[in-house]
Amino acid sequence: MHEELENFERNHVRDLVEPPPNRRPIGTKWVFKNKRGEDGMVVRNKARLVAHGFVEGIDYEETFAPVAHLETIRILLAFAASKGFKLQQMDVKYAFPNGLIEEEVYVRQPPGFESARFPDRVYKLRKALYGPKQAPRAWYARLKSFLLKSGFVMGSVDKTLFLLSRGGDILIVQIYVDDIIFGGSSHALVSSFAKQMSREFEMSLMGELQFFLGLQIKQGLEGTFVHQAKYTRDILKKFNMGDSKPMTTPMGTNRALDADEDGEAVDQKEF
């Protein structure tokens, strides 16, 4: 929680001001989350200060932000495997507080961290918190602007895909909110991009891509293998079937199947 508030100070996210007349300050609350890896083990504990209770037309207007297409990610995995380079992954520690917001937004002081001198004051936001409806849009606009200024070209179909060409080498960047996967034909280009992002934002470099959007990814010399073993285990655990006997066929193999005499005939040619 202290780390979250210290980040707000470093990034100049808010200003403590007198409550404005005729404006309702928005409430805040703490949300705690465990981020898990592909093996289900906790890899990071997160405490987020979340604002809630926004009113459309007063506290926000536009909210749309592009979202990565799963098809794009699959094509990117296939392309990287065909070109023989491995994809890397990085995580933005505080994505939304990097996004500038255009609306005038006031929020209450964080529970348990009220100012001793000014307990009745509120915070005026310069940048987005987690919770505002416009936060994903503001963060995407900030990151897109940085990438375009760095020489990247945005995808014409998927607006979360960016490409950088340098000589005969390429670097591909795919964004999904605060998760970024990237890779290229030049190790120097990939390393330079990672350092550039770390200078601009607070990043966690996570190494080779292994887990993304529920997909487990194993990159090797023989190719790239994608599976969802963790997702399968989670489903079995949810329905108390973790100890069930595995079967190669999801039905009895000795059951006889009879023709449906009353059923409607199907013309195979129509398919």
Short mmCIF file of C-alpha atoms in Angstrom, two decimals:
data_model
loop_
_atom_site.label_atom_id
_atom_site.label_comp_id
_atom_site.label_asym_id
_atom_site.label_seq_id
_atom_site.Cartn_x
_atom_site.Cartn_y
_atom_site.Cartn_z
CA MET A 1 0.00 0.00 0.00
CA HIS A 2 2.87 2.36 0.81
CA GLU A 3 4.53 1.42 -2.48
CA GLU A 4 1.34 2.32 -4.35
CA LEU A 5 1.12 5.75 -2.70
CA GLU A 6 4.83 6.41 -3.21
CA ASN A 7 4.34 5.72 -6.90
CA PHE A 8 1.59 8.35 -7.00
CA GLU A 9 4.02 10.89 -5.57
CA ARG A 10 6.76 10.02 -8.07
CA ASN A 11 4.38 10.26 -11.02
CA HIS A 12 2.54 13.38 -9.77
CA VAL A 13 -0.80 11.59 -10.04
CA ARG A 14 -2.83 13.90 -7.76
CA ASP A 15 -2.97 17.16 -5.80
CA LEU A 16 -4.53 17.62 -2.36
CA VAL A 17 -7.06 20.46 -2.67
CA GLU A 18 -10.12 21.93 -0.98
CA PRO A 19 -13.36 20.19 -1.97
CA PRO A 20 -14.85 22.04 -4.96
CA PRO A 21 -18.39 23.42 -4.65
CA ASN A 22 -21.15 21.47 -6.37
CA ARG A 23 -18.86 18.52 -7.11
CA ARG A 24 -19.19 15.12 -5.49
CA PRO A 25 -15.78 13.55 -4.71
CA ILE A 26 -15.50 9.93 -5.79
CA GLY A 27 -14.86 7.23 -3.22
CA THR A 28 -11.70 5.13 -3.04
CA LYS A 29 -10.99 1.65 -1.67
CA TRP A 30 -8.09 -0.77 -1.45
CA VAL A 31 -8.13 -3.93 -3.55
CA PHE A 32 -5.65 -6.74 -2.86
CA LYS A 33 -4.74 -9.34 -5.46
CA ASN A 34 -2.28 -12.19 -5.87
CA LYS A 35 -0.79 -12.47 -9.35
CA ARG A 36 -0.07 -16.10 -10.21
CA GLY A 37 2.28 -17.70 -12.70
CA GLU A 38 1.64 -20.57 -15.08
CA ASP A 39 2.16 -23.11 -12.26
CA GLY A 40 -0.45 -21.43 -10.08
CA MET A 41 2.11 -20.14 -7.58
CA VAL A 42 1.91 -16.55 -6.36
CA VAL A 43 4.57 -14.48 -8.13
CA ARG A 44 3.53 -11.04 -6.93
CA ASN A 45 1.26 -9.43 -4.34
CA LYS A 46 -0.56 -6.31 -5.46
CA ALA A 47 -2.33 -3.58 -3.52
CA ARG A 48 -4.30 -1.21 -5.71
CA LEU A 49 -6.07 1.99 -4.75
CA VAL A 50 -9.27 1.88 -6.79
CA ALA A 51 -11.69 4.74 -7.37
CA HIS A 52 -15.36 3.83 -7.69
CA GLY A 53 -18.71 5.53 -8.22
CA PHE A 54 -18.08 7.41 -11.47
CA VAL A 55 -20.99 9.11 -13.22
CA GLU A 56 -21.04 9.18 -17.03
CA GLY A 57 -21.11 12.69 -18.46
CA ILE A 58 -19.68 14.19 -15.26
CA ASP A 59 -16.61 12.18 -14.35
CA TYR A 60 -15.90 10.66 -17.76
CA GLU A 61 -16.87 10.82 -21.43
CA GLU A 62 -14.92 8.56 -23.81
CA THR A 63 -13.93 5.12 -22.47
CA PHE A 64 -13.08 2.98 -25.50
CA ALA A 65 -9.58 1.51 -25.66
CA PRO A 66 -8.40 -1.08 -28.23
CA VAL A 67 -8.00 -4.65 -26.98
CA ALA A 68 -5.61 -7.23 -28.41
CA HIS A 69 -7.13 -9.85 -30.71
CA LEU A 70 -6.39 -13.45 -29.77
CA GLU A 71 -5.95 -14.21 -33.47
CA THR A 72 -3.18 -11.60 -33.65
CA ILE A 73 -1.35 -13.20 -30.75
CA ARG A 74 -1.56 -16.63 -32.37
CA ILE A 75 -0.22 -15.24 -35.65
CA LEU A 76 2.57 -13.47 -33.76
CA LEU A 77 3.56 -16.72 -32.05
CA ALA A 78 3.61 -18.55 -35.39
CA PHE A 79 5.58 -15.74 -37.06
CA ALA A 80 8.20 -15.63 -34.29
CA ALA A 81 8.60 -19.42 -34.47
CA SER A 82 8.99 -19.33 -38.26
CA LYS A 83 11.64 -16.59 -38.03
CA GLY A 84 13.50 -18.31 -35.21
CA PHE A 85 13.33 -15.64 -32.51
CA LYS A 86 11.82 -15.90 -29.04
CA LEU A 87 9.21 -13.56 -27.64
CA GLN A 88 9.85 -11.77 -24.34
CA GLN A 89 7.40 -10.41 -21.80
CA MET A 90 7.32 -7.34 -19.59
CA ASP A 91 4.80 -5.96 -17.15
CA VAL A 92 4.13 -2.28 -16.42
CA LYS A 93 4.06 -1.96 -12.64
CA TYR A 94 1.75 1.04 -12.58
CA ALA A 95 0.13 1.33 -15.98
CA PHE A 96 -2.95 3.48 -15.42
CA PRO A 97 -1.25 6.19 -13.29
CA ASN A 98 0.87 6.92 -16.38
CA GLY A 99 -2.18 7.96 -18.39
CA LEU A 100 -3.25 11.61 -18.45
CA ILE A 101 -6.96 12.26 -17.99
CA GLU A 102 -8.77 15.17 -19.60
CA GLU A 103 -11.76 15.36 -17.25
CA GLU A 104 -11.77 17.21 -13.90
CA VAL A 105 -11.97 14.40 -11.33
CA TYR A 106 -11.86 14.58 -7.54
CA VAL A 107 -11.47 11.55 -5.25
CA ARG A 108 -11.55 11.04 -1.51
CA GLN A 109 -8.36 10.37 0.41
CA PRO A 110 -7.31 6.69 0.66
CA PRO A 111 -8.83 4.82 3.62
CA GLY A 112 -6.27 4.61 6.41
CA PHE A 113 -4.00 7.21 4.81
CA GLU A 114 -5.91 10.45 5.40
CA SER A 115 -3.86 13.61 5.89
CA ALA A 116 -3.50 14.53 9.58
CA ARG A 117 -3.40 18.25 8.74
CA PHE A 118 -6.13 18.31 6.08
CA PRO A 119 -8.48 15.37 6.71
CA ASP A 120 -11.38 17.10 4.89
CA ARG A 121 -9.51 17.79 1.66
CA VAL A 122 -9.81 15.71 -1.50
CA TYR A 123 -7.44 14.77 -4.30
CA LYS A 124 -7.70 16.30 -7.75
CA LEU A 125 -6.41 13.78 -10.28
CA ARG A 126 -3.81 14.69 -12.86
CA LYS A 127 -3.49 11.11 -14.06
CA ALA A 128 -5.70 8.04 -13.92
CA LEU A 129 -6.14 5.68 -10.99
CA TYR A 130 -7.36 2.12 -11.27
CA GLY A 131 -11.12 2.20 -11.43
CA PRO A 132 -11.97 5.22 -13.60
CA LYS A 133 -13.83 4.23 -16.75
CA GLN A 134 -11.44 6.28 -18.89
CA ALA A 135 -8.26 4.84 -17.30
CA PRO A 136 -7.57 2.12 -19.94
CA ARG A 137 -8.10 4.67 -22.72
CA ALA A 138 -5.75 7.18 -21.08
CA TRP A 139 -3.02 4.57 -20.57
CA TYR A 140 -3.31 3.28 -24.13
CA ALA A 141 -3.06 6.82 -25.51
CA ARG A 142 0.07 7.47 -23.41
CA LEU A 143 1.80 4.24 -24.48
CA LYS A 144 0.76 4.61 -28.13
CA SER A 145 2.16 8.13 -28.24
CA PHE A 146 5.47 6.95 -26.79
CA LEU A 147 5.81 4.07 -29.26
CA LEU A 148 4.93 6.20 -32.29
CA LYS A 149 7.48 8.83 -31.26
CA SER A 150 10.04 6.03 -30.95
CA GLY A 151 9.57 5.11 -34.61
CA PHE A 152 7.03 2.29 -34.37
CA VAL A 153 4.19 1.84 -36.86
CA MET A 154 0.77 0.87 -35.51
CA GLY A 155 -1.07 -2.09 -37.00
CA SER A 156 -3.84 -1.23 -39.46
CA VAL A 157 -6.17 -4.00 -38.21
CA ASP A 158 -5.08 -4.61 -34.61
CA LYS A 159 -4.31 -1.25 -32.99
CA THR A 160 -2.43 -2.90 -30.13
CA LEU A 161 0.27 -4.30 -32.46
CA PHE A 162 3.31 -2.14 -33.24
CA LEU A 163 6.21 -2.74 -35.64
CA LEU A 164 9.66 -1.15 -35.78
CA SER A 165 12.00 -1.63 -38.75
CA ARG A 166 15.70 -0.83 -38.52
CA GLY A 167 17.74 -1.72 -41.57
CA GLY A 168 17.02 -5.37 -42.24
CA ASP A 169 15.82 -6.08 -38.69
CA ILE A 170 12.34 -5.87 -37.18
CA LEU A 171 10.91 -5.55 -33.68
CA ILE A 172 7.29 -6.47 -32.91
CA VAL A 173 5.41 -5.26 -29.81
CA GLN A 174 1.99 -6.55 -28.72
CA ILE A 175 0.10 -4.77 -25.93
CA TYR A 176 -2.60 -6.12 -23.64
CA VAL A 177 -3.34 -3.40 -21.05
CA ASP A 178 -0.24 -3.53 -18.79
CA ASP A 179 1.23 -6.73 -20.24
CA ILE A 180 3.58 -6.35 -23.20
CA ILE A 181 5.10 -9.10 -25.33
CA PHE A 182 7.86 -8.26 -27.77
CA GLY A 183 10.52 -9.87 -29.91
CA GLY A 184 12.64 -9.28 -32.96
CA SER A 185 15.26 -10.49 -35.35
CA SER A 186 18.03 -8.52 -33.60
CA HIS A 187 19.07 -9.12 -29.99
CA ALA A 188 20.49 -5.57 -29.82
CA LEU A 189 17.16 -4.13 -30.96
CA VAL A 190 15.21 -6.16 -28.39
CA SER A 191 17.61 -5.21 -25.58
CA SER A 192 17.50 -1.53 -26.56
CA PHE A 193 13.68 -1.54 -26.49
CA ALA A 194 13.59 -3.13 -23.01
CA LYS A 195 15.97 -0.46 -21.66
CA GLN A 196 14.01 2.31 -23.38
CA MET A 197 10.74 1.14 -21.79
CA SER A 198 12.37 0.86 -18.36
CA ARG A 199 13.57 4.46 -18.60
CA GLU A 200 10.12 5.73 -19.52
CA PHE A 201 7.97 3.54 -17.24
CA GLU A 202 8.43 1.33 -14.19
CA MET A 203 8.71 -2.12 -15.73
CA SER A 204 9.12 -5.71 -14.56
CA LEU A 205 11.06 -7.71 -17.14
CA MET A 206 9.71 -11.27 -16.96
CA GLY A 207 12.02 -13.00 -19.46
CA GLU A 208 10.78 -15.37 -22.15
CA LEU A 209 7.05 -15.42 -22.79
CA GLN A 210 5.52 -18.32 -20.86
CA PHE A 211 2.00 -17.28 -19.84
CA PHE A 212 -0.29 -14.81 -21.61
CA LEU A 213 -4.09 -14.42 -21.68
CA GLY A 214 -4.61 -17.88 -20.22
CA LEU A 215 -2.27 -19.50 -22.75
CA GLN A 216 0.82 -21.37 -21.58
CA ILE A 217 3.61 -21.02 -24.09
CA LYS A 218 6.78 -23.08 -24.40
CA GLN A 219 9.32 -21.78 -26.91
CA GLY A 220 12.06 -24.17 -28.01
CA LEU A 221 14.34 -25.02 -30.89
CA GLU A 222 11.79 -27.47 -32.29
CA GLY A 223 9.06 -24.80 -32.33
CA THR A 224 6.46 -23.19 -30.08
CA PHE A 225 3.99 -25.28 -28.09
CA VAL A 226 0.79 -23.64 -26.78
CA HIS A 227 -1.46 -25.33 -24.23
CA GLN A 228 -3.89 -24.56 -21.40
CA ALA A 229 -2.94 -27.05 -18.69
CA LYS A 230 -3.38 -24.49 -15.89
CA TYR A 231 -6.82 -23.50 -17.17
CA THR A 232 -7.81 -27.18 -17.28
CA ARG A 233 -6.58 -27.75 -13.72
CA ASP A 234 -8.47 -24.67 -12.51
CA ILE A 235 -11.71 -25.93 -14.10
CA LEU A 236 -11.28 -29.37 -12.52
CA LYS A 237 -10.54 -27.80 -9.14
CA LYS A 238 -13.58 -25.52 -9.41
CA PHE A 239 -15.91 -28.50 -9.86
CA ASN A 240 -14.08 -30.75 -7.34
CA MET A 241 -12.80 -33.08 -10.07
CA GLY A 242 -9.09 -32.67 -9.41
CA ASP A 243 -8.71 -36.33 -8.42
CA SER A 244 -10.83 -37.71 -11.24
CA LYS A 245 -9.41 -40.40 -13.48
CA PRO A 246 -8.20 -38.99 -16.82
CA MET A 247 -9.69 -40.44 -20.00
CA THR A 248 -8.52 -40.13 -23.59
CA THR A 249 -12.15 -40.00 -24.79
CA PRO A 250 -14.78 -37.93 -22.90
CA MET A 251 -17.43 -40.68 -23.11
CA GLY A 252 -17.81 -44.41 -22.71
CA THR A 253 -16.04 -46.29 -25.52
CA ASN A 254 -18.25 -49.40 -25.29
CA ARG A 255 -21.60 -47.65 -25.57
CA ALA A 256 -23.61 -48.60 -28.70
CA LEU A 257 -25.07 -45.71 -30.67
CA ASP A 258 -28.40 -46.39 -32.35
CA ALA A 259 -29.82 -44.55 -35.33
CA ASP A 260 -32.44 -41.92 -34.54
CA GLU A 261 -35.43 -43.28 -36.42
CA ASP A 262 -37.52 -40.17 -35.75
CA GLY A 263 -34.75 -37.73 -36.56
CA GLU A 264 -34.55 -35.52 -39.63
CA ALA A 265 -32.33 -36.80 -42.45
CA VAL A 266 -29.23 -34.76 -43.18
CA ASP A 267 -27.99 -34.21 -46.69
CA GLN A 268 -24.20 -34.33 -46.43
CA LYS A 269 -23.83 -32.39 -49.68
CA GLU A 270 -25.21 -29.24 -48.01
CA PHE A 271 -22.13 -29.13 -45.80
#
